[in-house]
Coordinates of C-alpha atoms in Angstrom, one line a residue:
Chain A
M1 CA -25.1 -12.6 15.8
M2 CA -22.2 -11.9 13.4
N3 CA -20.4 -8.9 14.8
F4 CA -16.7 -9.4 13.8
A5 CA -15.3 -7.0 16.4
A6 CA -17.2 -8.8 19.1
H7 CA -15.9 -12.1 17.8
L8 CA -12.3 -10.7 17.8
L9 CA -12.3 -9.1 21.2
L10 CA -14.9 -10.2 23.8
E11 CA -13.9 -13.7 24.4
K12 CA -10.1 -13.0 24.2
A13 CA -10.5 -10.2 26.8
R14 CA -12.2 -12.7 29.1
L15 CA -9.6 -15.5 28.4
W16 CA -6.4 -13.4 28.5
P17 CA -7.2 -9.9 29.7
E18 CA -3.5 -9.2 30.4
R19 CA -2.1 -10.4 27.1
I20 CA -0.7 -7.6 24.9
A21 CA -2.9 -6.8 21.9
A22 CA -0.8 -4.0 20.5
R23 CA 2.5 -2.1 20.9
C24 CA 2.9 1.4 19.7
Q25 CA 5.7 4.0 20.4
G26 CA 7.0 1.9 23.2
K27 CA 3.7 1.5 25.0
S28 CA 1.6 -1.6 25.4
L29 CA -2.2 -2.1 25.2
T30 CA -3.7 -5.2 26.7
Y31 CA -6.7 -7.1 25.2
A32 CA -8.7 -5.9 28.3
E33 CA -7.8 -2.3 27.6
L34 CA -8.5 -2.6 23.9
V35 CA -12.0 -3.9 24.6
R36 CA -12.7 -1.2 27.2
L37 CA -11.5 1.6 24.8
S38 CA -13.4 0.2 21.8
L39 CA -16.6 -0.2 23.7
A40 CA -16.3 3.3 25.1
L41 CA -15.6 4.7 21.6
G42 CA -18.7 3.0 20.4
G43 CA -20.5 4.5 23.4
L44 CA -19.2 8.0 22.6
L45 CA -20.5 7.7 19.1
R46 CA -23.9 6.5 20.3
G47 CA -24.0 9.5 22.6
R48 CA -23.5 11.7 19.5
G49 CA -26.4 10.0 17.9
I50 CA -24.3 7.8 15.6
G51 CA -25.6 4.2 15.9
P52 CA -26.1 1.2 13.6
G53 CA -25.9 2.2 9.9
G54 CA -24.3 5.6 10.7
K55 CA -21.0 6.3 8.9
V56 CA -17.7 7.5 10.2
F57 CA -14.3 8.4 8.6
I58 CA -11.2 7.3 10.3
V59 CA -8.1 9.3 9.1
L60 CA -5.5 8.3 11.7
P61 CA -2.0 6.8 11.7
D62 CA -1.7 3.2 12.7
S63 CA -2.1 3.6 16.5
F64 CA -4.1 2.6 19.5
S65 CA -6.6 5.3 18.5
F66 CA -7.1 3.7 15.1
L67 CA -7.8 0.3 16.7
A68 CA -10.2 1.7 19.2
C69 CA -12.1 3.7 16.5
F70 CA -12.3 1.0 14.0
L71 CA -13.4 -1.7 16.5
G72 CA -15.6 0.8 18.4
C73 CA -17.5 1.5 15.2
M74 CA -17.9 -2.1 14.4
L75 CA -19.0 -3.0 17.9
G76 CA -21.7 -0.4 17.7
G77 CA -22.8 -1.3 14.2
V78 CA -21.4 1.9 12.7
V79 CA -20.0 1.7 9.2
S80 CA -16.4 2.9 9.2
A81 CA -14.3 4.2 6.3
P82 CA -10.6 3.9 7.2
L83 CA -8.8 6.2 4.8
N84 CA -5.2 6.5 3.6
S85 CA -3.9 9.4 5.7
R86 CA -1.5 10.5 2.9
L87 CA -4.1 11.9 0.6
R88 CA -4.6 15.5 -0.3
R89 CA -7.5 17.7 0.9
Q90 CA -9.3 17.4 -2.4
D91 CA -9.4 13.6 -2.0
Y92 CA -11.1 13.9 1.3
V93 CA -13.6 16.4 -0.1
E94 CA -14.5 13.9 -2.8
C95 CA -14.8 11.1 -0.3
L96 CA -17.0 13.2 2.0
A97 CA -19.3 14.0 -1.0
D98 CA -19.5 10.3 -1.9
I99 CA -20.0 8.7 1.5
E100 CA -21.6 11.6 3.6
P101 CA -20.3 10.4 7.0
A102 CA -21.8 11.7 10.2
L103 CA -18.3 12.3 11.7
V104 CA -14.7 12.6 10.6
I105 CA -12.1 11.3 13.1
A106 CA -8.6 12.7 12.3
S107 CA -5.3 13.5 13.9
P108 CA -4.5 17.1 14.9
G109 CA -3.8 19.4 12.0
H110 CA -4.8 16.8 9.4
E111 CA -6.0 17.9 5.9
A112 CA -9.1 15.8 6.4
L113 CA -10.2 18.2 9.1
A114 CA -10.1 21.2 6.7
A115 CA -12.1 19.1 4.2
A116 CA -14.7 18.2 6.9
A117 CA -15.0 21.9 8.0
A118 CA -15.6 22.9 4.4
A119 CA -18.3 20.3 4.0
G120 CA -19.9 21.1 7.3
T121 CA -19.2 17.6 8.7
P122 CA -18.6 17.3 12.4
A123 CA -15.0 16.3 13.3
L124 CA -13.3 14.7 16.2
V125 CA -9.6 15.5 16.6
L126 CA -7.8 12.5 18.2
D127 CA -4.4 11.1 18.9
D128 CA -3.1 8.5 21.4
Q129 CA -2.5 11.1 24.1
G130 CA -6.1 12.2 23.9
L131 CA -7.6 8.8 23.7
E132 CA -7.8 7.9 27.4
P133 CA -9.1 11.4 28.5
L134 CA -11.7 11.4 25.7
L135 CA -13.1 8.0 26.7
R136 CA -12.7 8.1 30.5
D137 CA -16.4 8.8 31.1
A138 CA -17.9 7.3 28.0
P139 CA -20.3 4.4 28.6
A140 CA -19.7 1.0 27.0
V141 CA -21.8 0.6 23.9
A142 CA -24.3 -2.2 23.7
V143 CA -22.8 -4.6 21.1
H144 CA -24.9 -4.4 17.9
P145 CA -26.3 -7.8 16.9
A146 CA -25.0 -7.5 13.3
Q147 CA -26.1 -9.9 10.6
A148 CA -23.7 -11.6 8.2
D149 CA -24.8 -9.5 5.3
D150 CA -24.5 -6.1 7.1
V151 CA -22.2 -3.6 5.4
C152 CA -19.5 -2.7 8.0
T153 CA -16.6 -1.1 6.2
F154 CA -15.8 1.0 3.2
F155 CA -12.3 0.9 1.7
V156 CA -11.5 3.7 -0.6
T157 CA -9.2 3.0 -3.6
S158 CA -8.2 5.0 -6.7
G159 CA -10.0 4.6 -10.0
T160 CA -8.5 5.3 -13.5
T161 CA -9.9 8.8 -13.6
G162 CA -8.6 9.6 -10.1
H163 CA -12.2 9.7 -8.7
P164 CA -12.2 7.5 -5.6
K165 CA -14.0 4.1 -5.7
V166 CA -15.7 3.1 -2.5
V167 CA -15.4 -0.7 -2.0
I168 CA -18.1 -2.2 0.2
H169 CA -17.3 -5.0 2.6
R170 CA -19.6 -6.9 5.0
Q171 CA -19.4 -8.6 8.3
E172 CA -19.2 -12.0 6.6
D173 CA -16.2 -10.9 4.6
F174 CA -14.2 -10.2 7.7
F175 CA -15.1 -13.5 9.3
A176 CA -14.1 -15.3 6.1
V177 CA -10.8 -13.4 5.8
G178 CA -10.0 -14.3 9.4
T179 CA -10.8 -18.0 8.9
Y180 CA -9.1 -18.7 5.5
M181 CA -6.1 -16.5 5.9
G182 CA -5.6 -17.8 9.4
K183 CA -5.2 -21.2 7.8
F184 CA -2.9 -20.0 5.0
F185 CA -0.5 -18.0 7.3
G186 CA -0.7 -20.3 10.4
V187 CA -0.1 -17.3 12.7
R188 CA 0.0 -18.3 16.4
Q189 CA -0.9 -16.7 19.7
D190 CA 2.8 -16.1 20.6
D191 CA 3.5 -14.3 17.3
I192 CA 4.4 -10.6 17.1
L193 CA 3.4 -9.0 13.8
L194 CA 4.6 -6.0 12.0
C195 CA 2.9 -4.9 8.7
S196 CA 4.3 -2.1 6.5
A197 CA 0.9 -1.5 4.8
K198 CA -1.2 1.0 6.8
M199 CA -4.7 0.0 8.1
G200 CA -6.4 2.5 5.7
H201 CA -5.7 -0.2 3.1
A202 CA -7.2 -3.7 3.1
Y203 CA -3.7 -5.2 3.3
G204 CA -2.8 -3.3 6.4
M205 CA -6.3 -3.9 8.0
F206 CA -5.6 -7.6 7.6
G207 CA -2.0 -7.6 8.7
S208 CA -2.3 -5.3 11.7
L209 CA -5.8 -6.0 12.9
I210 CA -7.7 -9.0 11.6
M211 CA -4.9 -11.6 11.7
P212 CA -3.2 -10.7 15.0
L213 CA -6.5 -10.2 16.9
Q214 CA -8.1 -13.3 15.4
V215 CA -5.5 -15.5 17.1
G216 CA -4.7 -13.4 20.2
A217 CA -1.3 -12.4 19.0
T218 CA 0.5 -9.0 19.4
V219 CA 0.6 -6.3 16.6
V220 CA 3.4 -3.7 16.5
L221 CA 2.1 -0.4 15.1
D222 CA 4.2 2.2 13.4
T223 CA 2.7 5.7 13.4
D224 CA 5.2 6.9 10.8
K225 CA 5.7 6.1 7.1
P226 CA 7.4 2.8 6.8
T227 CA 11.2 3.3 6.3
P228 CA 14.0 0.8 6.4
E229 CA 15.3 2.4 9.7
N230 CA 11.9 2.2 11.4
S231 CA 11.2 -1.3 10.2
L232 CA 14.6 -2.6 11.2
R233 CA 14.4 -0.9 14.6
L234 CA 11.0 -2.3 15.3
L235 CA 11.9 -5.8 14.0
R236 CA 14.8 -5.9 16.4
T237 CA 13.5 -4.1 19.5
E238 CA 10.0 -5.5 19.4
K239 CA 11.2 -9.1 18.6
V240 CA 8.8 -9.3 15.6
T241 CA 8.2 -12.9 14.4
V242 CA 5.9 -12.2 11.4
F243 CA 6.9 -9.4 9.0
M244 CA 4.4 -8.4 6.3
S245 CA 5.7 -5.9 3.9
V246 CA 5.9 -4.6 0.3
P247 CA 8.7 -5.1 -2.3
V248 CA 10.0 -1.5 -1.9
I249 CA 10.7 -2.0 1.8
Y250 CA 12.5 -5.3 1.3
T251 CA 14.5 -3.6 -1.4
M252 CA 15.4 -0.6 0.9
L253 CA 16.2 -3.0 3.7
L254 CA 18.7 -4.9 1.5
M255 CA 20.2 -1.6 0.4
S256 CA 20.6 -0.3 3.9
L257 CA 22.7 -3.2 5.1
D258 CA 26.4 -2.5 4.9
A259 CA 28.3 -5.3 3.2
R260 CA 30.5 -5.7 6.3
E261 CA 27.5 -5.9 8.6
E262 CA 26.7 -9.3 9.8
A263 CA 23.8 -10.8 7.8
L264 CA 20.6 -9.4 9.2
S265 CA 21.4 -10.9 12.6
G266 CA 18.9 -8.8 14.5
L267 CA 16.2 -10.5 12.6
G268 CA 16.8 -13.7 14.5
Q269 CA 13.3 -13.8 15.8
V270 CA 11.6 -13.4 12.4
R271 CA 10.2 -16.7 11.2
L272 CA 7.8 -15.5 8.5
C273 CA 8.3 -12.8 5.8
F274 CA 5.5 -11.9 3.5
S275 CA 5.2 -9.5 0.6
A276 CA 2.2 -8.2 -1.3
G277 CA 1.0 -5.0 -3.0
E278 CA 3.2 -5.4 -6.1
A279 CA 5.1 -8.3 -7.7
L280 CA 8.3 -9.1 -5.8
P281 CA 11.4 -8.9 -8.1
E282 CA 13.2 -12.2 -8.2
A283 CA 16.5 -10.5 -7.4
V284 CA 15.0 -9.1 -4.2
F285 CA 13.7 -12.6 -3.2
L286 CA 17.1 -14.1 -3.8
G287 CA 19.0 -11.3 -2.1
W288 CA 16.7 -11.6 1.0
R289 CA 17.2 -15.4 1.2
A290 CA 20.9 -15.0 0.9
R291 CA 21.0 -12.4 3.7
T292 CA 18.5 -13.9 6.1
G293 CA 17.9 -17.5 5.1
L294 CA 14.2 -16.7 4.9
E295 CA 12.1 -17.1 1.8
I296 CA 9.6 -14.3 1.3
W297 CA 6.0 -15.6 1.0
Q298 CA 3.9 -13.8 -1.5
G299 CA 0.2 -12.8 -2.0
Y300 CA -1.9 -11.4 -4.8
G301 CA -5.2 -9.8 -4.0
S302 CA -7.1 -6.5 -4.2
T303 CA -9.3 -4.2 -2.2
E304 CA -12.3 -5.8 -4.0
T305 CA -11.3 -9.3 -2.9
M306 CA -10.3 -7.8 0.5
T307 CA -7.5 -10.3 0.9
F308 CA -5.2 -12.7 -0.9
V309 CA -6.6 -15.1 -3.4
I310 CA -3.3 -16.3 -4.9
G311 CA -0.2 -16.9 -2.8
S312 CA 2.9 -18.9 -2.3
R313 CA 4.7 -20.2 0.8
P314 CA 7.6 -22.5 1.4
P315 CA 8.5 -25.0 0.1
L316 CA 6.5 -24.1 -3.0
I317 CA 7.8 -20.6 -3.8
V318 CA 8.9 -19.9 -7.4
P319 CA 10.6 -16.5 -7.5
G320 CA 8.8 -14.1 -9.9
V321 CA 5.5 -16.0 -9.8
A322 CA 2.5 -15.1 -7.7
G323 CA 1.7 -18.6 -6.7
R324 CA -1.3 -20.9 -6.4
V325 CA -4.9 -20.3 -5.6
I326 CA -5.5 -20.1 -1.9
E327 CA -8.4 -22.2 -0.4
P328 CA -11.3 -21.6 -0.8
Y329 CA -10.9 -19.1 -3.7
G330 CA -11.2 -19.9 -7.4
A331 CA -9.1 -18.1 -10.0
F332 CA -9.4 -18.3 -13.7
I333 CA -7.8 -16.8 -16.8
L334 CA -10.5 -15.5 -19.3
D335 CA -10.4 -14.3 -22.8
E336 CA -12.2 -11.1 -23.9
N337 CA -15.6 -13.0 -24.1
H338 CA -15.1 -14.1 -20.5
C339 CA -14.4 -17.7 -21.5
P340 CA -11.6 -19.7 -19.9
V341 CA -8.4 -19.9 -22.0
P342 CA -6.1 -23.0 -22.1
S343 CA -3.3 -23.3 -19.6
G344 CA -0.3 -21.1 -20.8
V345 CA -2.4 -18.6 -22.7
P346 CA -2.5 -15.1 -21.2
G347 CA -5.8 -13.5 -20.3
Q348 CA -7.6 -11.6 -17.6
I349 CA -7.5 -12.9 -14.1
A350 CA -11.0 -13.5 -12.7
V351 CA -11.7 -14.7 -9.2
R352 CA -14.5 -16.2 -7.0
G353 CA -14.8 -16.4 -3.3
N354 CA -17.0 -15.3 -0.5
T355 CA -15.0 -12.2 0.6
V356 CA -15.4 -10.6 -2.8
T357 CA -17.2 -7.2 -2.6
R358 CA -20.7 -6.8 -3.7
G359 CA -19.7 -3.6 -5.5
Y360 CA -18.9 0.1 -5.3
L361 CA -21.0 2.6 -3.3
N362 CA -23.3 4.7 -5.5
E363 CA -21.7 3.3 -8.7
P364 CA -24.1 0.6 -10.2
E365 CA -22.4 0.8 -13.6
W366 CA -18.9 0.4 -12.3
T367 CA -20.2 -2.5 -10.1
R368 CA -21.8 -4.2 -13.2
S369 CA -18.6 -3.8 -15.1
I370 CA -16.4 -5.8 -12.7
F371 CA -18.5 -9.0 -12.7
T372 CA -19.0 -11.7 -15.4
A373 CA -22.4 -13.1 -16.1
D374 CA -21.4 -16.1 -13.9
G375 CA -20.6 -13.8 -11.0
L376 CA -16.8 -13.9 -11.3
L377 CA -14.9 -10.8 -10.2
L378 CA -12.8 -9.3 -13.1
T379 CA -9.6 -8.1 -11.6
G380 CA -8.4 -5.9 -14.5
D381 CA -5.1 -7.7 -14.2
M382 CA -3.6 -9.8 -17.0
G383 CA -2.2 -13.1 -16.0
V384 CA -1.2 -16.6 -17.2
E385 CA -1.5 -20.0 -15.5
H386 CA 0.9 -23.0 -15.9
D387 CA 0.4 -26.2 -13.9
G388 CA -1.7 -24.3 -11.3
L389 CA 0.9 -21.5 -10.9
F390 CA -0.3 -18.0 -11.7
T391 CA 1.9 -15.2 -12.9
V392 CA 0.5 -11.6 -12.9
L393 CA 1.5 -9.8 -16.1
G394 CA 0.2 -6.3 -15.5
R395 CA -2.9 -4.2 -15.8
M396 CA -5.4 -4.2 -18.7
D397 CA -6.2 -0.5 -18.1
D398 CA -3.7 2.3 -17.6
M399 CA -3.7 2.1 -13.8
F400 CA -0.3 1.1 -12.2
K401 CA 1.4 1.0 -8.9
A402 CA 4.4 2.9 -7.7
G403 CA 6.0 1.9 -4.4
G404 CA 3.0 -0.4 -3.8
L405 CA 0.3 2.3 -4.1
W406 CA -2.2 2.8 -6.9
V407 CA -1.6 5.7 -9.3
S408 CA -4.3 7.1 -11.5
P409 CA -2.7 8.3 -14.7
M410 CA -5.5 10.7 -15.6
R411 CA -5.2 12.4 -12.2
V412 CA -1.5 13.0 -12.6
E413 CA -2.0 14.2 -16.2
N414 CA -4.6 16.7 -15.1
A415 CA -2.3 18.0 -12.5
L416 CA 0.5 18.5 -15.0
L417 CA -1.8 20.0 -17.6
S418 CA -2.6 22.7 -15.2
H419 CA 1.0 23.9 -15.6
P420 CA 1.4 26.7 -18.2
A421 CA 4.2 25.0 -20.0
V422 CA 2.4 21.7 -20.7
A423 CA 0.5 21.3 -23.9
Q424 CA -0.1 17.5 -23.7
C425 CA 0.9 14.7 -21.4
A426 CA 0.6 11.0 -20.7
V427 CA 1.6 9.2 -17.5
T428 CA 2.8 5.6 -17.3
G429 CA 4.5 3.4 -14.8
G430 CA 8.2 2.5 -15.1
D431 CA 11.0 1.3 -13.1
A432 CA 14.6 2.1 -12.2
G433 CA 16.6 -0.7 -10.5
A434 CA 14.1 -2.4 -8.2
F435 CA 12.0 0.7 -7.7
S436 CA 8.7 1.3 -9.5
L437 CA 8.1 4.8 -10.5
V438 CA 5.7 7.4 -12.1
R439 CA 6.9 8.6 -15.6
A440 CA 5.4 11.6 -17.3
H441 CA 5.6 12.0 -21.1
V442 CA 5.2 15.7 -21.9
V443 CA 4.7 17.8 -25.0
L444 CA 5.6 21.4 -24.3
K445 CA 3.8 24.5 -25.5
P446 CA 5.7 26.7 -27.9
G447 CA 8.2 29.0 -26.2
H448 CA 9.1 26.5 -23.4
E449 CA 12.3 24.6 -23.4
A450 CA 12.9 21.2 -21.9
G451 CA 15.7 21.2 -19.3
P452 CA 16.5 20.6 -15.6
E453 CA 14.8 23.8 -14.5
L454 CA 11.5 22.9 -16.2
V455 CA 11.7 19.4 -14.8
E456 CA 12.1 20.7 -11.3
A457 CA 9.2 23.2 -11.9
L458 CA 6.9 20.5 -13.1
R459 CA 7.8 18.2 -10.3
S460 CA 7.2 20.9 -7.7
H461 CA 3.9 21.7 -9.4
A462 CA 2.8 18.1 -9.2
L463 CA 3.9 17.8 -5.6
E464 CA 1.6 20.7 -4.7
L465 CA -1.5 19.0 -6.3
L466 CA -0.9 15.3 -5.7
P467 CA -0.1 12.9 -2.9
D468 CA 3.8 12.6 -2.9
Y469 CA 3.8 9.0 -4.2
M470 CA 1.9 10.1 -7.3
A471 CA 4.2 12.9 -8.3
P472 CA 6.3 11.9 -11.4
T473 CA 10.0 11.2 -10.8
D474 CA 10.9 10.8 -14.5
F475 CA 10.0 13.3 -17.2
V476 CA 10.4 12.5 -20.9
F477 CA 9.8 15.3 -23.4
H478 CA 8.3 14.4 -26.8
G479 CA 7.5 16.4 -29.9
S480 CA 4.1 14.6 -30.1
L481 CA 2.4 11.7 -28.4
P482 CA 1.2 8.5 -30.1
M483 CA -2.6 8.8 -30.6
T484 CA -5.4 6.4 -31.6
P485 CA -7.5 7.5 -34.7
S486 CA -10.2 8.6 -32.2
G487 CA -7.8 10.9 -30.5
K488 CA -6.9 8.9 -27.3
I489 CA -3.3 8.8 -26.1
Q490 CA -1.8 5.4 -26.6
R491 CA -0.1 4.9 -23.2
F492 CA 0.8 1.3 -24.0
V493 CA 3.0 2.5 -26.9
L494 CA 4.8 4.9 -24.5
R495 CA 5.2 2.0 -22.0
Q496 CA 6.7 -0.3 -24.7
D497 CA 9.1 2.4 -26.0
A498 CA 10.3 3.1 -22.5
S499 CA 11.0 -0.5 -21.7
N500 CA 12.8 -1.1 -25.0
G501 CA 14.9 2.1 -24.7
Chain B
M1 CA 36.5 11.6 -18.3
S2 CA 35.4 10.0 -15.0
A3 CA 32.5 11.4 -13.1
T4 CA 33.2 12.8 -9.7
L5 CA 31.3 12.8 -6.4
E6 CA 30.5 16.5 -7.2
D7 CA 29.0 15.6 -10.6
L8 CA 26.9 13.0 -8.8
K9 CA 25.6 15.4 -6.2
K10 CA 24.7 17.9 -8.8
T11 CA 22.6 15.3 -10.6
F12 CA 20.7 14.6 -7.4
A13 CA 19.9 18.2 -6.7
F14 CA 16.2 17.8 -7.4
A15 CA 15.9 14.2 -6.3
V16 CA 17.0 14.7 -2.7
P17 CA 16.2 17.6 -0.3
A18 CA 19.2 20.1 -0.2
D19 CA 19.8 19.7 3.6
V20 CA 19.9 15.8 3.3
L21 CA 22.2 16.0 0.2
A22 CA 24.7 18.4 1.8
K23 CA 25.2 16.0 4.7
L24 CA 25.5 12.8 2.8
D25 CA 28.5 10.6 3.8
P26 CA 29.6 8.9 0.5
A27 CA 30.7 5.8 2.4
K28 CA 27.5 5.1 4.3
P29 CA 24.3 3.5 3.1
L30 CA 22.0 6.2 1.6
T31 CA 18.9 4.6 3.3
A32 CA 20.5 5.2 6.7
Q33 CA 20.9 8.9 6.0
G34 CA 17.3 10.1 5.6
V35 CA 17.0 9.2 1.9
D36 CA 13.4 7.7 1.6
S37 CA 12.1 5.4 -1.1
L38 CA 10.7 8.2 -3.2
A39 CA 14.1 10.0 -3.2
M40 CA 15.9 6.7 -3.9
T41 CA 13.7 6.2 -6.9
A42 CA 14.3 9.8 -8.1
M43 CA 18.1 9.2 -7.7
A44 CA 18.0 6.0 -9.7
V45 CA 16.2 7.9 -12.5
A46 CA 18.7 10.8 -12.3
V47 CA 21.7 8.5 -12.6
Q48 CA 20.1 6.7 -15.6
N49 CA 19.2 9.9 -17.4
A50 CA 22.4 11.9 -16.7
F51 CA 24.9 9.2 -17.4
G52 CA 23.1 7.2 -20.0
V53 CA 23.3 4.0 -18.1
K54 CA 20.6 1.4 -17.2
I55 CA 20.4 0.0 -13.7
S56 CA 19.1 -3.6 -13.5
V57 CA 17.3 -4.9 -10.4
A58 CA 20.2 -6.9 -9.3
E59 CA 22.7 -4.1 -9.8
G60 CA 20.4 -1.6 -8.1
L61 CA 20.4 -3.6 -4.9
K62 CA 24.2 -3.2 -4.7
L63 CA 24.2 0.6 -5.0
K64 CA 24.0 1.3 -1.3
T65 CA 26.3 4.3 -0.9
L66 CA 27.3 7.3 -3.1
N67 CA 30.7 5.7 -3.6
D68 CA 28.9 2.5 -4.9
V69 CA 26.9 4.7 -7.4
L70 CA 30.0 6.5 -8.5
A71 CA 31.9 3.3 -9.2
F72 CA 28.9 1.9 -11.0
V73 CA 28.6 5.0 -13.3
N74 CA 32.3 5.1 -14.1
K75 CA 32.4 1.4 -14.9
A76 CA 29.2 1.4 -17.0
R77 CA 30.0 4.4 -19.1

């Protein structure tokens, strides 16, 4: 039997029933309680006719409820799709149409509930206060004897057009992530982990669920958006030892410390800081080391690989460089014919390893397009390798990240084009200081004038239609946009102009 | 002519919610006063565009308070 949730939980609950599995909003959940709640959640689903192969959406903040739902699904053989809870209603509508789940579990008042109602999909409203009453009388589910190859989780990520890509992962992938990343990180039973990435993303799933539960450690869950205040408060009060975060949070933390304040003294318990999601600027790495004495470990991976395939840890950290291939993965730099290039020559990063997805749900063409004839996964990222050290240079397509989250340029452009003043537009990534941002290049219709009022109107318009992190913060007005002979906007020209200007 | 705190606040009108902006203490870290990462990013953009300055990564890390930003703008111009 290869049921990863059973592997994570059942033995540990027997060995250390009283050990704390998770802390959230000042409350503790033991391993014994987590197992009981998860089995009961699986039983509740079974009672509703949702068993092996059935599909469930989880749209919850990081919380005890999230853990119980995700693990309960897996214990019962139900395929779960943990979704980013910051998306807009239309995103959930599209995900529902793609995946056709039997049930949507979401927190009270969440947009996903309205989407579920419109699609006629049953919904379960849940938060941590409602968890115990809901499950009090639910029978424990019989653990599903899953096979290694069984699909167990869908991660949803953005595509270039804005249409969601549903990345399939199997039981085996979870086992492999647990084993290999356990070795890389060396997390111990007495560790207390805090991860800024949410569990609706593969990074958060790893940092807040797979890794801590794998070794019997404690995870600290933050139901809110990660902010420097929250993070600092939790690091201090919860005595966190392993902090997994993203560059923007390290940046904000450095900026929130008063020069007179003693160097991050409250972080005395933290022994390991890790960053992923975006490249960590060298200045942030150096600033953090100066303030805390800790070198930030780094990882590079994707939803498709499910975890980190390239990483760096002391004493081998080179600031500004992603790092070396992590065992047992393979990483290669390929030219446009998918042939390896010599060391030092830039090309596309391609990877191999047994946690790599078999593809996207319902999208055989997309799936074919991400693999080479030899079965390597094409990441879509440009990179270069020197003496075994990999540097990530950026995307080959027009996708980019802002604040660590994927932004689809076409989706933002479509939102702006629906504003009456916009004739044409193109969206690129940019940066200001250590912050990565969304920049809109706009050509106005005749009769409209560029100015602060229009910028504000465009930004409000975008905020109504898009998740907040996708709304542009910088607007540049142009008389015309650079086009290819075939009429496509050349976003790369705009990117270069912006970085030179 | 040097920029003033008021000039700076006007620049941030659309980057930061009005209630947060009105209460900002110029001597305290912005991140400790309800300014989130999206707002910080918008503020950095506003400073660059309004005052014609470029903020590098290393400089950006030092701009913790409104007073820091004001000093930076007046020195860089």
